[in-house]
Amino acid sequence: MLERVLPAEQDYEEYRVAAGPFDSTLPPVVEELKVEARRRGLWNLFLPDWSGISQLDYAGLAEVTGWSLHLAPEATNGQAPDTGNMELLHLFGTPAQQERWLEPLREGRIRSGFSMTEPDVASSDATNIETSIVRDGDEYVINGRKWWTSGAADPRCALLIVMGKTDPDAERHRQQSMVLVPTDTPGVTIVRDVPVFGRHDQHGHCEIRYDDVRVPVDHLLGGEGEGFALAQARLGPGRIHHCMRALGAAERALGLMVARASERVAFGRPLADQGVVHEQVAESRIAIDQARLLCRHAARTIDLHGNKAAASLVAEAKVAVPRVALEVIDRAIQVHGGAGVSDDVPLAAMYGWHRAMRIFDGPDEVHRRAIARTELRLAGR
């Protein structure tokens, strides 16, 4: 991170500025970092079956990559949504599906998208989705409209995992299925890349139309009616990984805050001598350390007892960690003054992404509801 990734950020940003906000090609410096990461053995660390390390081990590594969210996760092949998609293919894919899609994802040769969220329904409840997946002989026909399909704007994106309804009359959580859709399939239209607080991320967060899209029945992931269960299996580790990276962003913001306070003079003395800054630094350190312990507790529970046993802890982390990250980033912005809201420092971009994190992978309200239900059930209510 210190020797290669952070120094590469300027090259990354200069490439993106020169290419323009609607260009989704990967800055070449990231491919250079991928070669270096593989040389050092820092590759596919997110999946214990491949890396040989635990979720708790990975927590610290993921946090460090969160210091440079646009570069470090992809440099180590640990970027969303590919990690979650690789886990799905690893756990539920057929040998043919794994050969065609998992291996190139594992090697970092392609990217993928996870197409679940829809603009016309409240997708915080995945049973709401309206996209239809209808079997017609040896094919499935897909019709629907999705958005926030991250990764789909990248020209390397070769696969979309699409969730839709195969049986609207089935039990509520058995109506959905997932199918594997190559991005070049006729009827797949990437409508636009949706900006996050006015910013276009390199790989994009896309609105997509599926108009009579046909794929062979062997593109079904898992079985019919298993889509909701697969989504939950995918989101468990994915949520905690997001939280781990958010801790890294909070640490970087605190570091920037301390550096700025130490070098900036106001009213005759450094900002670091001001009592209000002392309070901001101290509260940030306390909050980060508390959030880290919660995150690691959740990761350790996954290691020992599995995703289901850790569900409530993961929900707690998903609420608490982005909240802490936003608080720390906001304090750092304030200490930086006008520079904090500019693009001369990364704080504004960091704030926008972590504010969005309170919505994606389930909004805070849904996670708080799940936490409360767990507590009430444990109390016999």
CSV table of C-alpha atoms in Angstrom, one decimal, residues 16 22 64-66 68 91 122 155 176 190 199 207 227 257 261 274 289 326 334 346 351 357:
chain,number,residue,atom,x,y,z
A,16,ARG,CA,-9.7,9.3,-15.3
A,22,PHE,CA,-18.1,8.6,-18.9
A,64,VAL,CA,-5.8,-1.9,4.7
A,65,THR,CA,-7.2,-2.1,1.1
A,66,GLY,CA,-9.9,0.3,2.1
A,68,SER,CA,-7.4,3.2,-1.4
A,91,LEU,CA,-20.6,-22.5,-3.9
A,122,ALA,CA,-38.5,-1.2,-2.9
A,155,PRO,CA,-15.7,-3.0,-21.0
A,176,GLN,CA,-37.0,-16.0,-7.3
A,190,ILE,CA,-27.0,-0.8,-20.6
A,199,ARG,CA,-19.4,11.0,-9.4
A,207,GLU,CA,-29.3,0.9,-15.3
A,227,GLY,CA,-32.6,-17.1,-5.8
A,257,MET,CA,-7.2,15.0,9.9
A,261,ALA,CA,-4.3,19.8,12.2
A,274,GLN,CA,-7.1,23.7,19.7
A,289,ASP,CA,-11.6,1.1,17.5
A,326,LEU,CA,-19.0,9.1,7.9
A,334,GLN,CA,-14.2,20.2,8.7
A,346,PRO,CA,-9.9,12.4,-1.3
A,351,TYR,CA,-17.8,10.8,2.0
A,357,MET,CA,-23.1,2.5,1.9
